[in-house]
C-alpha positions as a printed NumPy array, in Angstrom:
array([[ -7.737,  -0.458,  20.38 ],
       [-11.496,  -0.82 ,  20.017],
       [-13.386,  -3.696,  19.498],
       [-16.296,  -4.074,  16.575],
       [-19.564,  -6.589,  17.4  ],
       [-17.627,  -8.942,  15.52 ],
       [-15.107,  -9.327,  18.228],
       [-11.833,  -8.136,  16.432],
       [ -9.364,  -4.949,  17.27 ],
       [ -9.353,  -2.295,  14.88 ],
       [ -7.048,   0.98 ,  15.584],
       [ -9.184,   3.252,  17.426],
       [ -6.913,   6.306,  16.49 ],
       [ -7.692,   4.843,  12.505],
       [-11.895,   4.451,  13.477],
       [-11.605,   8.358,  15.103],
       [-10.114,   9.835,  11.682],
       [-12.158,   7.993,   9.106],
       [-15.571,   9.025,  11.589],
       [-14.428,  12.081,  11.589],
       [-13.962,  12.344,   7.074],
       [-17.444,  10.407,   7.049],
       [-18.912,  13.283,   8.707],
       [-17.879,  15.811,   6.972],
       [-18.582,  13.807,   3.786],
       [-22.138,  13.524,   4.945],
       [-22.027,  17.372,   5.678],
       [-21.253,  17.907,   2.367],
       [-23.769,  15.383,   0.759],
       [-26.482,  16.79 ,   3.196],
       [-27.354,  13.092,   3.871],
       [-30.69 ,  13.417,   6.347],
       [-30.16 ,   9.677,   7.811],
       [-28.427,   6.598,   7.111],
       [-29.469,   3.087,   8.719],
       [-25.374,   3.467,  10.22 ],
       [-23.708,   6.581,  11.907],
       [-20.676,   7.54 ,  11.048],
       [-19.2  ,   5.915,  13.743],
       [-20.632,   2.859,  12.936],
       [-20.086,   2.922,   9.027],
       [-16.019,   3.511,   9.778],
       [-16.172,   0.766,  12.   ],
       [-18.059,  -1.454,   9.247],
       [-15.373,  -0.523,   7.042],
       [-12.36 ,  -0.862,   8.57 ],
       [-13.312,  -4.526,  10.028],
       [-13.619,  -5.259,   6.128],
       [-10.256,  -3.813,   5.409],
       [ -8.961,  -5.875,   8.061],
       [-10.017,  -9.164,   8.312],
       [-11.517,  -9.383,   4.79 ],
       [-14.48 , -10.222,   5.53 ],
       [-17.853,  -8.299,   6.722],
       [-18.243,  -7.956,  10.25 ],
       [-21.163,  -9.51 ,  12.021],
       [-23.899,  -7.506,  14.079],
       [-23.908,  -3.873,  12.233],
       [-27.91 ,  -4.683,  11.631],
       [-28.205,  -4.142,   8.362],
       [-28.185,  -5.855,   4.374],
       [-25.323,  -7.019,   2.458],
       [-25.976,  -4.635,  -0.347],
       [-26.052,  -1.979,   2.035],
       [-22.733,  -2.879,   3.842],
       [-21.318,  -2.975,   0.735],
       [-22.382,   0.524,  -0.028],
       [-20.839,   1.679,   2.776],
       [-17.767,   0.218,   3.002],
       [-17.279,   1.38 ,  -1.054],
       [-18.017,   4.573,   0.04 ],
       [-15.903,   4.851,   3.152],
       [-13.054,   3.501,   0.885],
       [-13.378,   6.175,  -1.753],
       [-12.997,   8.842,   0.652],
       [-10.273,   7.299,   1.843],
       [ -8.497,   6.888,  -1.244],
       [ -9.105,  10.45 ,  -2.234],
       [ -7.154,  11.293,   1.062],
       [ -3.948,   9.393,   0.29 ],
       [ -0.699,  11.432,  -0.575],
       [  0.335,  11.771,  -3.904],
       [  3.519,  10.816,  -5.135],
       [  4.524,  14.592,  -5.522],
       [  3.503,  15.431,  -1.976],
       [  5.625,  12.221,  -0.695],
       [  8.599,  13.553,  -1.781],
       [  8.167,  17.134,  -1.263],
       [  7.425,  15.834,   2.506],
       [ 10.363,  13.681,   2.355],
       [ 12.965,  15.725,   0.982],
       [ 14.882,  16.583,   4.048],
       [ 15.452,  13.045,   4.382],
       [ 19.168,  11.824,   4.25 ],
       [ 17.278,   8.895,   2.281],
       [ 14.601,   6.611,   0.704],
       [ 13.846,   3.034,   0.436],
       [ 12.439,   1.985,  -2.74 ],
       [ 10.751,  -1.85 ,  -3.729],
       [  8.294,  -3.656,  -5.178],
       [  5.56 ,  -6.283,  -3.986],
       [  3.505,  -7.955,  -5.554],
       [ -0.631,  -8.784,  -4.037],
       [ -1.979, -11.794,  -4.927],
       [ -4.955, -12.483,  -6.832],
       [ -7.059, -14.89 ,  -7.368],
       [ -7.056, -15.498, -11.047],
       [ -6.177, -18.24 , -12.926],
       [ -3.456, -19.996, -15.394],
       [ -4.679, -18.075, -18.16 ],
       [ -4.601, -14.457, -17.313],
       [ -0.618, -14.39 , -18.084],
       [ -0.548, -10.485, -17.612],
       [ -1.423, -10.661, -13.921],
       [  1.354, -13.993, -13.131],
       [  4.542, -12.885, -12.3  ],
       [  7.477, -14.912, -13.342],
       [  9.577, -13.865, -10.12 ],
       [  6.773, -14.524,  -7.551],
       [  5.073, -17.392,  -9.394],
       [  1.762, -16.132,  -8.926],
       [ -0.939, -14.066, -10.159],
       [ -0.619, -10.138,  -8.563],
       [ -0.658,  -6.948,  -8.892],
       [  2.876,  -5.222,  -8.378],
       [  2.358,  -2.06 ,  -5.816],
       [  5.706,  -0.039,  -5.757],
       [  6.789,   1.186,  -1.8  ],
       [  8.382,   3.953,  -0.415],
       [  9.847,   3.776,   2.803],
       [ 11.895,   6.527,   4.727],
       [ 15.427,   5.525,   6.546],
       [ 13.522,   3.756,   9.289],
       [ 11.479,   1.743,   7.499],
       [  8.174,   3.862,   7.768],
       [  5.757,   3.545,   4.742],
       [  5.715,   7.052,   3.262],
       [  3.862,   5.67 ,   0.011],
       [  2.611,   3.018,  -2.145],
       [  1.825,   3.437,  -5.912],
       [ -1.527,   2.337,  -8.361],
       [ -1.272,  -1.051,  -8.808],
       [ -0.203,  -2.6  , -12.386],
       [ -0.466,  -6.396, -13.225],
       [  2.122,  -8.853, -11.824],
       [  4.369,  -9.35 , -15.05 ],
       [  5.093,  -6.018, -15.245],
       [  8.854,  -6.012, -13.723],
       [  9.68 ,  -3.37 , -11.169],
       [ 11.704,  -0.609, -12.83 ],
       [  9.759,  -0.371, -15.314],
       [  6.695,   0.217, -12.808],
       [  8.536,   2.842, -10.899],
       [  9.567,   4.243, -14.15 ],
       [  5.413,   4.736, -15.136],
       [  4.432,   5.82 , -11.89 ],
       [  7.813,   8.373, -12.277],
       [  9.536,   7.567,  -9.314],
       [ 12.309,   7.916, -10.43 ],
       [ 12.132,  11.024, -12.185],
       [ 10.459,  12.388,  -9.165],
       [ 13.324,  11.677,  -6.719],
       [ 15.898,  12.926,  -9.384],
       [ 14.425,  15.926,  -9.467],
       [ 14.57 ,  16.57 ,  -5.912],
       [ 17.813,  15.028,  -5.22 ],
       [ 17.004,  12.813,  -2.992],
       [ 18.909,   9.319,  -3.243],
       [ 17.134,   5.999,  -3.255],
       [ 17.955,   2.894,  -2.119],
       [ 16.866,  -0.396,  -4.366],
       [ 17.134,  -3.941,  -5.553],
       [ 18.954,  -5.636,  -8.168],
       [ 14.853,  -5.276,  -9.97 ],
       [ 15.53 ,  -1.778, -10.377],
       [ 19.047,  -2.363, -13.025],
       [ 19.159,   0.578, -15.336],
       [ 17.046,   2.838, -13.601],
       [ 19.663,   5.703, -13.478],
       [ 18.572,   9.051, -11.757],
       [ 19.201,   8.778,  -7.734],
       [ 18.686,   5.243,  -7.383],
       [ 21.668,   3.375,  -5.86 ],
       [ 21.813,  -0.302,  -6.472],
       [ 23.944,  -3.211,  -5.199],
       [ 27.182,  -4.179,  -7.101],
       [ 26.021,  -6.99 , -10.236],
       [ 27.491, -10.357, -10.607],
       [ 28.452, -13.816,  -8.477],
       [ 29.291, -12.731,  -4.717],
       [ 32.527, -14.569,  -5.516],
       [ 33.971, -12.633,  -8.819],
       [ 33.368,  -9.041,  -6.766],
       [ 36.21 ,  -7.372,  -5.339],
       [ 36.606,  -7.489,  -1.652],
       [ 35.859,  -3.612,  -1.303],
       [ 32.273,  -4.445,  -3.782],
       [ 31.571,  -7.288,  -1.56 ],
       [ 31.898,  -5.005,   1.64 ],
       [ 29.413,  -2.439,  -0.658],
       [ 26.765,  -5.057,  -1.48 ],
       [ 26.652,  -6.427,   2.553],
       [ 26.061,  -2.182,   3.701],
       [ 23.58 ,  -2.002,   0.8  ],
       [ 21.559,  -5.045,   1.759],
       [ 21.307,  -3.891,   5.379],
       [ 19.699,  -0.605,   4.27 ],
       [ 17.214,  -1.483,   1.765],
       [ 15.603,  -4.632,   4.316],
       [ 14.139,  -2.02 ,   6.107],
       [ 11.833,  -1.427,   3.455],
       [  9.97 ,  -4.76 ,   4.395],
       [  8.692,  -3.482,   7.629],
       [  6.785,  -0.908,   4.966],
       [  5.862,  -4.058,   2.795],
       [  4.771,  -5.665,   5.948],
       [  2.621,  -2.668,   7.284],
       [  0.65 ,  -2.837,   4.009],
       [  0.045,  -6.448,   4.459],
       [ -1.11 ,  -6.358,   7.966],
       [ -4.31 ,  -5.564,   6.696],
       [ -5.271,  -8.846,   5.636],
       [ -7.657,  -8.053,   2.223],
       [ -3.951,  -7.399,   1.15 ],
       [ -2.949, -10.747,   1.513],
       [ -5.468, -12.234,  -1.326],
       [ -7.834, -10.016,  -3.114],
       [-10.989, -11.903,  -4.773],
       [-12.047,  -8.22 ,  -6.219],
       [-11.875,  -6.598,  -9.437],
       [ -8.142,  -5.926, -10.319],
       [ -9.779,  -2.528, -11.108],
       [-10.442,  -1.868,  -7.039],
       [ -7.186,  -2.658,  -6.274],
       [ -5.155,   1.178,  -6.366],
       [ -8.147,   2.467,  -4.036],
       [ -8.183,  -0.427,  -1.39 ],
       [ -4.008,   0.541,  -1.27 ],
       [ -4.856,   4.079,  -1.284],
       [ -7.417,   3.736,   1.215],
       [ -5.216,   1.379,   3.804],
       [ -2.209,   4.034,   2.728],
       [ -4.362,   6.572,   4.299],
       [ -4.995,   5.025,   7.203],
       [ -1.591,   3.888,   8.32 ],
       [ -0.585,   7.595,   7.996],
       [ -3.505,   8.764,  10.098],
       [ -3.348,   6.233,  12.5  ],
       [  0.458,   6.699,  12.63 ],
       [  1.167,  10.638,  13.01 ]])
């Protein structure tokens, strides 16, 4: 772990790789001098991702942290695996974990297509893909809260894409009619299922909680947790953290 001037941790194997893209993105630019190395701009912007918040000491103006840390998360974003190359990657895999979460937001009463009935909040629903072990492999664009989970895999085309490649996929009772390789839990009251469906459901339900360790590695990084930006930010601050957890993780 390193620590920033702030005083927090921040995964020094995480700081290494985006320092290392931030160079080479600099390379390319043919950027002469910036008030921040690259060291110090991945630092900057992975204390935001973090804690949410700008981290104190880095010497320089708010408009120009800002610039940095959008910039930092673009390139990270860029970097993130598509869903194509998740399951190409994945496909020797007995299995996959598939679920929904929603991120709050802060918006109000009003904006009905961001409040999701099941959560009873405003969000934006992320769709995850975890492998047998509970490892995030993936996490989708972000659509607004009321839009229900199959039908969010279903425009993202997760499920086409795992049908295609055989791979079976283990889900909710959210995912009902979602055909292809998904496997879902027996319907109806626990008691009016047969013994044997019963037995089913309880092996089903221990599989697919692993796939909140991936929801949970997502939402370690606490911008996650409530996001005052634009709803239009969101996919790339996913896609950027996405990155990172894979980098930081291999």
């Amino acid at each position: 772990m390193f620590v920033d001037p702030s005083g927090v941790n921040v995964s020094s194997s995480a700081l290494r790789f985006l320092a290392g893209r931030l160079r080479e993105h600099r390379r390319t630019l043919g950027t002469r001098w910036r008030r921040l190395n690259a060291g110090r701009q991945a630092l900057l912007a992975l204390a935001h991702l973090r804690y949410a918040q700008l981290a104190a000491g880095f010497g320089i103006g708010t408009t120009t942290a800002y610039r940095y840390i959008a910039e930092a998360v673009e390139l990270l974003a860029a970097l993130a695996p598509t869903l194509a190359e998740t399951v190409r990657a994945a496909s020797m895999k007995a299995y996959l974990i598939l679920d929904g979460t929603l991120l709050p937001i802060d918006r109000i009463a009003a904006d009905r297509p961001f409040y999701s009935g099941k959560h009873r909040k405003h969000g934006m629903n992320v769709q995850v893909i975890a492998d047998p072990k509970g490892r995030l492999l993936w996490a989708s664009p972000a659509l607004a809260g009321a839009v229900h989970d199959v039908r969010a895999a279903r425009e993202h085309g997760v499920i086409d894409a795992l049908a295609r490649a055989g791979i079976n996929c283990w889900a909710d009772k959210g995912y009902q009619g979602a055909g292809g390789t998904v496997r879902l839990p027996y319907r109806g009251r626990w008691d009016s299922l047969s013994a044997g469906q019963q037995a089913v459901n309880r092996s089903h339900a221990k599989v697919r909680a692993l796939v909140e360790q991936a929801i949970a590695t997502l939402k370690s990084w606490r911008l996650l947790r409530k996001l005052r930006c634009s709803t239009t930010r969101i996919t790339r601050l996913v896609q950027a953290v996405l990155t990172l957890h894979l980098a930081s993780s291999t």
